[in-house]
PDB file of C-alpha atoms in Angstrom:
ATOM      1  CA  UNK Y   1     -22.969  11.147  29.918  1.00  0.00           C
ATOM      2  CA  UNK Y   2     -23.917  14.999  29.247  1.00  0.00           C
ATOM      3  CA  UNK Y   3     -21.766  16.525  26.436  1.00  0.00           C
ATOM      4  CA  UNK Y   4     -20.141  13.075  25.179  1.00  0.00           C
ATOM      5  CA  UNK Y   5     -20.895  13.010  21.498  1.00  0.00           C
ATOM      6  CA  UNK Y   6     -21.124   9.151  21.538  1.00  0.00           C
ATOM      7  CA  UNK Y   7     -23.539   8.959  24.146  1.00  0.00           C
ATOM      8  CA  UNK Y   8     -25.577  11.471  22.257  1.00  0.00           C
ATOM      9  CA  UNK Y   9     -25.385   8.800  19.297  1.00  0.00           C
ATOM     10  CA  UNK Y  10     -26.651   6.107  21.524  1.00  0.00           C
ATOM     11  CA  UNK Y  11     -29.504   8.199  22.969  1.00  0.00           C
ATOM     12  CA  UNK Y  12     -30.532   9.040  19.419  1.00  0.00           C
ATOM     13  CA  UNK Y  13     -30.000  13.000  19.931  1.00  0.00           C
ATOM     14  CA  UNK Y  14     -26.744  13.223  17.715  1.00  0.00           C
ATOM     15  CA  UNK Y  15     -27.240  11.949  14.007  1.00  0.00           C
ATOM     16  CA  UNK Y  16     -24.938   9.093  12.924  1.00  0.00           C
ATOM     17  CA  UNK Y  17     -24.972   6.757  10.098  1.00  0.00           C
ATOM     18  CA  UNK Y  18     -25.970   3.478  12.292  1.00  0.00           C
ATOM     19  CA  UNK Y  19     -24.755  -0.286  11.376  1.00  0.00           C
ATOM     20  CA  UNK Y  20     -26.117  -2.043  14.378  1.00  0.00           C
ATOM     21  CA  UNK Y  21     -27.871  -0.948  17.434  1.00  0.00           C
ATOM     22  CA  UNK Y  22     -27.999  -3.674  20.102  1.00  0.00           C
ATOM     23  CA  UNK Y  23     -27.842  -4.394  23.687  1.00  0.00           C
ATOM     24  CA  UNK Y  24     -24.209  -5.118  23.464  1.00  0.00           C
ATOM     25  CA  UNK Y  25     -23.412  -1.792  21.751  1.00  0.00           C
ATOM     26  CA  UNK Y  26     -23.497   0.409  18.871  1.00  0.00           C
ATOM     27  CA  UNK Y  27     -21.490   0.932  15.020  1.00  0.00           C
ATOM     28  CA  UNK Y  28     -21.846   3.949  13.330  1.00  0.00           C
ATOM     29  CA  UNK Y  29     -19.875   5.394  10.452  1.00  0.00           C
ATOM     30  CA  UNK Y  30     -16.755   7.337  11.373  1.00  0.00           C
ATOM     31  CA  UNK Y  31     -17.447  11.016   9.947  1.00  0.00           C
ATOM     32  CA  UNK Y  32     -13.647  11.140   8.962  1.00  0.00           C
ATOM     33  CA  UNK Y  33     -12.939   7.707   8.125  1.00  0.00           C
ATOM     34  CA  UNK Y  34      -9.584   6.302   7.178  1.00  0.00           C
ATOM     35  CA  UNK Y  35     -11.123   3.970   4.317  1.00  0.00           C
ATOM     36  CA  UNK Y  36     -14.954   4.390   3.643  1.00  0.00           C
ATOM     37  CA  UNK Y  37     -17.064   1.985   5.661  1.00  0.00           C
ATOM     38  CA  UNK Y  38     -14.740   2.546   8.823  1.00  0.00           C
ATOM     39  CA  UNK Y  39     -16.936   2.000  11.782  1.00  0.00           C
ATOM     40  CA  UNK Y  40     -16.726   2.759  15.309  1.00  0.00           C
ATOM     41  CA  UNK Y  41     -17.995   0.626  17.723  1.00  0.00           C
ATOM     42  CA  UNK Y  42     -19.201   1.848  21.461  1.00  0.00           C
ATOM     43  CA  UNK Y  43     -20.924   0.365  24.538  1.00  0.00           C
ATOM     44  CA  UNK Y  44     -23.917   1.680  25.317  1.00  0.00           C
ATOM     45  CA  UNK Y  45     -23.054   2.783  28.630  1.00  0.00           C
ATOM     46  CA  UNK Y  46     -20.479   5.669  29.265  1.00  0.00           C
ATOM     47  CA  UNK Y  47     -17.043   4.109  29.773  1.00  0.00           C
ATOM     48  CA  UNK Y  48     -13.975   5.943  29.034  1.00  0.00           C
ATOM     49  CA  UNK Y  49     -11.444   3.275  28.555  1.00  0.00           C
ATOM     50  CA  UNK Y  50     -11.340  -0.434  27.863  1.00  0.00           C
ATOM     51  CA  UNK Y  51     -10.343  -0.565  31.529  1.00  0.00           C
ATOM     52  CA  UNK Y  52     -13.373   1.079  32.574  1.00  0.00           C
ATOM     53  CA  UNK Y  53     -15.554  -1.596  31.029  1.00  0.00           C
ATOM     54  CA  UNK Y  54     -17.172  -3.924  33.053  1.00  0.00           C
ATOM     55  CA  UNK Y  55     -15.363  -7.432  32.956  1.00  0.00           C
ATOM     56  CA  UNK Y  56     -18.783  -9.010  32.375  1.00  0.00           C
ATOM     57  CA  UNK Y  57     -19.556  -6.985  29.591  1.00  0.00           C
ATOM     58  CA  UNK Y  58     -16.262  -7.566  27.823  1.00  0.00           C
ATOM     59  CA  UNK Y  59     -17.020 -10.890  26.018  1.00  0.00           C
ATOM     60  CA  UNK Y  60     -20.453  -9.514  24.648  1.00  0.00           C
ATOM     61  CA  UNK Y  61     -18.784  -6.307  23.378  1.00  0.00           C
ATOM     62  CA  UNK Y  62     -15.976  -7.897  21.800  1.00  0.00           C
ATOM     63  CA  UNK Y  63     -18.288 -10.565  20.201  1.00  0.00           C
ATOM     64  CA  UNK Y  64     -19.760  -7.754  18.636  1.00  0.00           C
ATOM     65  CA  UNK Y  65     -16.582  -5.978  17.379  1.00  0.00           C
ATOM     66  CA  UNK Y  66     -15.839  -9.570  15.810  1.00  0.00           C
ATOM     67  CA  UNK Y  67     -19.397 -10.101  14.077  1.00  0.00           C
ATOM     68  CA  UNK Y  68     -18.765  -6.236  12.626  1.00  0.00           C
ATOM     69  CA  UNK Y  69     -15.269  -7.258  11.371  1.00  0.00           C
ATOM     70  CA  UNK Y  70     -16.418 -10.167   9.438  1.00  0.00           C
ATOM     71  CA  UNK Y  71     -19.378  -7.822   8.249  1.00  0.00           C
ATOM     72  CA  UNK Y  72     -17.343  -5.047   7.111  1.00  0.00           C
ATOM     73  CA  UNK Y  73     -14.885  -7.558   4.775  1.00  0.00           C
ATOM     74  CA  UNK Y  74     -18.022  -9.469   3.474  1.00  0.00           C
ATOM     75  CA  UNK Y  75     -20.306  -6.391   2.852  1.00  0.00           C
ATOM     76  CA  UNK Y  76     -17.382  -4.330   1.599  1.00  0.00           C
ATOM     77  CA  UNK Y  77     -15.617  -7.036  -0.227  1.00  0.00           C
ATOM     78  CA  UNK Y  78     -12.558  -5.797   1.798  1.00  0.00           C
ATOM     79  CA  UNK Y  79      -9.381  -8.001   2.071  1.00  0.00           C
ATOM     80  CA  UNK Y  80      -9.432  -7.777   5.514  1.00  0.00           C
ATOM     81  CA  UNK Y  81      -9.805  -4.977   8.792  1.00  0.00           C
ATOM     82  CA  UNK Y  82      -7.627  -3.203  10.823  1.00  0.00           C
ATOM     83  CA  UNK Y  83      -9.127  -3.614  14.760  1.00  0.00           C
ATOM     84  CA  UNK Y  84      -7.787  -0.859  17.132  1.00  0.00           C
ATOM     85  CA  UNK Y  85      -8.751   1.044  20.477  1.00  0.00           C
ATOM     86  CA  UNK Y  86      -6.969   4.107  21.688  1.00  0.00           C
ATOM     87  CA  UNK Y  87      -7.129   4.338  25.515  1.00  0.00           C
ATOM     88  CA  UNK Y  88      -6.714   8.199  26.405  1.00  0.00           C
ATOM     89  CA  UNK Y  89      -3.581   9.114  24.236  1.00  0.00           C
ATOM     90  CA  UNK Y  90      -5.093   9.688  20.738  1.00  0.00           C
ATOM     91  CA  UNK Y  91      -8.463   9.100  21.921  1.00  0.00           C
ATOM     92  CA  UNK Y  92     -10.654  11.888  20.322  1.00  0.00           C
ATOM     93  CA  UNK Y  93     -13.650  10.979  22.196  1.00  0.00           C
ATOM     94  CA  UNK Y  94     -13.127  10.025  26.030  1.00  0.00           C
ATOM     95  CA  UNK Y  95     -16.018   7.296  25.337  1.00  0.00           C
ATOM     96  CA  UNK Y  96     -14.542   3.678  24.649  1.00  0.00           C
ATOM     97  CA  UNK Y  97     -14.477   2.974  20.916  1.00  0.00           C
ATOM     98  CA  UNK Y  98     -13.142   0.370  19.160  1.00  0.00           C
ATOM     99  CA  UNK Y  99     -12.327   1.573  15.218  1.00  0.00           C
ATOM    100  CA  UNK Y 100     -12.720  -1.384  12.462  1.00  0.00           C
ATOM    101  CA  UNK Y 101     -11.124  -0.287   9.526  1.00  0.00           C
ATOM    102  CA  UNK Y 102     -11.555  -1.801   5.989  1.00  0.00           C
ATOM    103  CA  UNK Y 103      -8.583  -2.976   4.275  1.00  0.00           C
ATOM    104  CA  UNK Y 104      -7.269  -4.058   0.873  1.00  0.00           C
ATOM    105  CA  UNK Y 105      -4.072  -4.930  -0.257  1.00  0.00           C
ATOM    106  CA  UNK Y 106      -2.002  -2.185  -1.339  1.00  0.00           C
ATOM    107  CA  UNK Y 107      -4.287   0.430   0.318  1.00  0.00           C
ATOM    108  CA  UNK Y 108      -1.644   2.758   1.283  1.00  0.00           C
ATOM    109  CA  UNK Y 109      -2.116   2.230   5.407  1.00  0.00           C
ATOM    110  CA  UNK Y 110       1.301   2.218   6.508  1.00  0.00           C
ATOM    111  CA  UNK Y 111       1.725   1.842  10.461  1.00  0.00           C
ATOM    112  CA  UNK Y 112      -0.347   4.143  12.700  1.00  0.00           C
ATOM    113  CA  UNK Y 113      -0.388   7.152   9.936  1.00  0.00           C
ATOM    114  CA  UNK Y 114      -4.226   7.059   9.086  1.00  0.00           C
ATOM    115  CA  UNK Y 115      -4.853   9.576   6.213  1.00  0.00           C
ATOM    116  CA  UNK Y 116      -8.489  10.578   6.730  1.00  0.00           C
ATOM    117  CA  UNK Y 117     -11.112  11.077   3.737  1.00  0.00           C
ATOM    118  CA  UNK Y 118     -15.001  11.872   3.479  1.00  0.00           C
ATOM    119  CA  UNK Y 119     -18.457  10.974   2.301  1.00  0.00           C
ATOM    120  CA  UNK Y 120     -19.279  12.498  -0.977  1.00  0.00           C
ATOM    121  CA  UNK Y 121     -22.719  12.718   0.199  1.00  0.00           C
ATOM    122  CA  UNK Y 122     -25.085  11.408   2.837  1.00  0.00           C
ATOM    123  CA  UNK Y 123     -26.416   8.818   0.175  1.00  0.00           C
ATOM    124  CA  UNK Y 124     -22.631   7.576  -0.226  1.00  0.00           C
ATOM    125  CA  UNK Y 125     -22.365   7.105   3.417  1.00  0.00           C
ATOM    126  CA  UNK Y 126     -25.745   5.315   4.213  1.00  0.00           C
ATOM    127  CA  UNK Y 127     -24.721   2.894   1.410  1.00  0.00           C
ATOM    128  CA  UNK Y 128     -21.942   1.744   2.961  1.00  0.00           C
ATOM    129  CA  UNK Y 129     -23.986   1.601   6.205  1.00  0.00           C
ATOM    130  CA  UNK Y 130     -26.315  -0.571   4.895  1.00  0.00           C
ATOM    131  CA  UNK Y 131     -24.116  -2.745   2.858  1.00  0.00           C
ATOM    132  CA  UNK Y 132     -22.239  -3.403   6.199  1.00  0.00           C
ATOM    133  CA  UNK Y 133     -25.636  -4.137   8.025  1.00  0.00           C
ATOM    134  CA  UNK Y 134     -26.656  -6.278   5.234  1.00  0.00           C
ATOM    135  CA  UNK Y 135     -24.009  -8.542   5.713  1.00  0.00           C
ATOM    136  CA  UNK Y 136     -24.166  -8.443   9.447  1.00  0.00           C
ATOM    137  CA  UNK Y 137     -27.560 -10.349   9.166  1.00  0.00           C
ATOM    138  CA  UNK Y 138     -26.228 -13.110   6.848  1.00  0.00           C
TER     139      UNK Y 138
END
């Protein structure tokens, strides 16, 4: 869809630190992560909300989200993950996306107050993306 930043990332016209690019969807680092390694998982086609995703695509999409949640834990030695979807309210980009956020005990995340951070450099961001992608391949 013209003007959609996530469609631009899928098309390759908008840069992103990609972790996986598959028929089921794409995952890349959030540019303003809650914690470093925070991924956004998007379907390749433009669908605004979870309710817009065709039912036939739901199992494969969520299998990808599940694989990425496990890869975030393994690749970043995280204690767990927080997986979330906003539909319209608080959805900053109107393209379905699932947040996969690495968690550690005592990380300070409370409820739905999501403090944001930044990567120090593109090299640091790439190292997080590469570690998760490597764990995905295992």
